[in-house]
Amino acid sequence: MTRPSPSHILVPPIVEELKSDALKVITQNPAKSLKLYPKKGAIQIGSDADIVVMDKDLNIEYVFAKGKIMVKEGNVVVKGTFE
């Protein structure tokens, strides 16, 4: 029987924390800097829930803003101030 090494026990929680911190850098932090938080930069009741979906090469595939599709499959569907 092999016991898991400490790295196998510690790595998953650390990775999850790093993901959470990275997400804040591109969501909450800019919204707070622009004094738009929590209306922007959060997914919660009362927030706009704007979402950007990117492919593995970081190309924008979809943009959802205020419940509407603004960009679909990389093509602008609705023009507005978000561009």
PDB file of C-alpha atoms in Angstrom:
ATOM      1  CA  MET A   1       0.000   0.000   0.000  1.00  0.00           C
ATOM      2  CA  THR A   2       1.327   3.421  -0.895  1.00  0.00           C
ATOM      3  CA  ARG A   3       0.430   6.504   1.010  1.00  0.00           C
ATOM      4  CA  PRO A   4      -0.180   9.747  -0.835  1.00  0.00           C
ATOM      5  CA  SER A   5       2.717  12.135  -0.551  1.00  0.00           C
ATOM      6  CA  PRO A   6       2.089  15.522   1.068  1.00  0.00           C
ATOM      7  CA  SER A   7       2.238  17.153  -2.370  1.00  0.00           C
ATOM      8  CA  HIS A   8      -0.736  15.058  -3.549  1.00  0.00           C
ATOM      9  CA  ILE A   9      -2.711  16.239  -0.544  1.00  0.00           C
ATOM     10  CA  LEU A  10      -1.736  19.925  -0.729  1.00  0.00           C
ATOM     11  CA  VAL A  11      -1.591  20.599  -4.475  1.00  0.00           C
ATOM     12  CA  PRO A  12      -5.329  20.408  -5.350  1.00  0.00           C
ATOM     13  CA  PRO A  13      -6.403  23.009  -2.727  1.00  0.00           C
ATOM     14  CA  ILE A  14      -3.508  25.281  -3.699  1.00  0.00           C
ATOM     15  CA  VAL A  15      -4.406  25.012  -7.395  1.00  0.00           C
ATOM     16  CA  GLU A  16      -8.041  25.872  -6.629  1.00  0.00           C
ATOM     17  CA  GLU A  17      -6.947  28.883  -4.582  1.00  0.00           C
ATOM     18  CA  LEU A  18      -4.668  30.044  -7.412  1.00  0.00           C
ATOM     19  CA  LYS A  19      -7.550  29.735  -9.888  1.00  0.00           C
ATOM     20  CA  SER A  20      -9.745  31.800  -7.597  1.00  0.00           C
ATOM     21  CA  ASP A  21      -7.047  34.460  -7.194  1.00  0.00           C
ATOM     22  CA  ALA A  22      -6.429  34.565 -10.958  1.00  0.00           C
ATOM     23  CA  LEU A  23     -10.134  34.984 -11.610  1.00  0.00           C
ATOM     24  CA  LYS A  24     -10.303  37.926  -9.200  1.00  0.00           C
ATOM     25  CA  VAL A  25      -7.425  39.623 -11.055  1.00  0.00           C
ATOM     26  CA  ILE A  26      -9.477  39.723 -14.262  1.00  0.00           C
ATOM     27  CA  THR A  27     -12.941  40.232 -12.733  1.00  0.00           C
ATOM     28  CA  GLN A  28     -13.298  41.788  -9.286  1.00  0.00           C
ATOM     29  CA  ASN A  29     -10.093  43.818  -9.209  1.00  0.00           C
ATOM     30  CA  PRO A  30     -10.725  45.809 -12.427  1.00  0.00           C
ATOM     31  CA  ALA A  31     -14.367  46.337 -11.458  1.00  0.00           C
ATOM     32  CA  LYS A  32     -13.305  47.609  -8.041  1.00  0.00           C
ATOM     33  CA  SER A  33     -10.652  49.886  -9.572  1.00  0.00           C
ATOM     34  CA  LEU A  34     -13.288  51.372 -11.884  1.00  0.00           C
ATOM     35  CA  LYS A  35     -15.751  51.629  -8.973  1.00  0.00           C
ATOM     36  CA  LEU A  36     -18.167  49.314 -10.791  1.00  0.00           C
ATOM     37  CA  TYR A  37     -18.109  46.475  -8.254  1.00  0.00           C
ATOM     38  CA  PRO A  38     -20.424  44.667  -7.420  1.00  0.00           C
ATOM     39  CA  LYS A  39     -22.582  45.653 -10.417  1.00  0.00           C
ATOM     40  CA  LYS A  40     -19.684  44.364 -12.565  1.00  0.00           C
ATOM     41  CA  GLY A  41     -16.996  41.838 -11.677  1.00  0.00           C
ATOM     42  CA  ALA A  42     -19.224  39.394  -9.816  1.00  0.00           C
ATOM     43  CA  ILE A  43     -21.761  36.708 -10.586  1.00  0.00           C
ATOM     44  CA  GLN A  44     -24.406  37.196  -7.940  1.00  0.00           C
ATOM     45  CA  ILE A  45     -27.929  38.515  -7.506  1.00  0.00           C
ATOM     46  CA  GLY A  46     -28.053  42.154  -8.600  1.00  0.00           C
ATOM     47  CA  SER A  47     -24.914  41.989 -10.765  1.00  0.00           C
ATOM     48  CA  ASP A  48     -24.959  42.253 -14.553  1.00  0.00           C
ATOM     49  CA  ALA A  49     -23.296  38.824 -14.973  1.00  0.00           C
ATOM     50  CA  ASP A  50     -21.296  39.811 -18.044  1.00  0.00           C
ATOM     51  CA  ILE A  51     -19.327  36.777 -19.206  1.00  0.00           C
ATOM     52  CA  VAL A  52     -16.565  36.373 -21.802  1.00  0.00           C
ATOM     53  CA  VAL A  53     -15.827  32.876 -23.152  1.00  0.00           C
ATOM     54  CA  MET A  54     -12.427  32.357 -24.789  1.00  0.00           C
ATOM     55  CA  ASP A  55     -10.887  29.440 -26.623  1.00  0.00           C
ATOM     56  CA  LYS A  56      -7.587  27.834 -25.627  1.00  0.00           C
ATOM     57  CA  ASP A  57      -5.698  30.503 -27.608  1.00  0.00           C
ATOM     58  CA  LEU A  58      -7.537  33.269 -25.711  1.00  0.00           C
ATOM     59  CA  ASN A  59      -9.584  34.339 -28.730  1.00  0.00           C
ATOM     60  CA  ILE A  60     -12.982  35.684 -27.719  1.00  0.00           C
ATOM     61  CA  GLU A  61     -15.689  33.219 -28.740  1.00  0.00           C
ATOM     62  CA  TYR A  62     -18.723  34.570 -26.879  1.00  0.00           C
ATOM     63  CA  VAL A  63     -19.630  37.658 -24.887  1.00  0.00           C
ATOM     64  CA  PHE A  64     -22.779  37.716 -22.787  1.00  0.00           C
ATOM     65  CA  ALA A  65     -23.702  41.118 -21.355  1.00  0.00           C
ATOM     66  CA  LYS A  66     -26.820  41.904 -19.353  1.00  0.00           C
ATOM     67  CA  GLY A  67     -28.335  38.589 -20.421  1.00  0.00           C
ATOM     68  CA  LYS A  68     -27.811  39.088 -24.156  1.00  0.00           C
ATOM     69  CA  ILE A  69     -25.353  37.516 -26.590  1.00  0.00           C
ATOM     70  CA  MET A  70     -23.095  40.312 -27.843  1.00  0.00           C
ATOM     71  CA  VAL A  71     -20.465  38.161 -29.584  1.00  0.00           C
ATOM     72  CA  LYS A  72     -21.213  34.709 -30.992  1.00  0.00           C
ATOM     73  CA  GLU A  73     -18.525  32.411 -32.389  1.00  0.00           C
ATOM     74  CA  GLY A  74     -16.137  35.371 -32.563  1.00  0.00           C
ATOM     75  CA  ASN A  75     -18.520  37.611 -34.499  1.00  0.00           C
ATOM     76  CA  VAL A  76     -20.047  40.790 -33.084  1.00  0.00           C
ATOM     77  CA  VAL A  77     -23.818  40.379 -32.882  1.00  0.00           C
ATOM     78  CA  VAL A  78     -24.695  43.599 -31.045  1.00  0.00           C
ATOM     79  CA  LYS A  79     -22.600  46.740 -31.283  1.00  0.00           C
ATOM     80  CA  GLY A  80     -22.357  48.858 -28.185  1.00  0.00           C
ATOM     81  CA  THR A  81     -20.078  50.489 -25.684  1.00  0.00           C
ATOM     82  CA  PHE A  82     -18.552  47.156 -24.624  1.00  0.00           C
ATOM     83  CA  GLU A  83     -16.441  46.922 -27.800  1.00  0.00           C
TER      84      GLU A  83
END
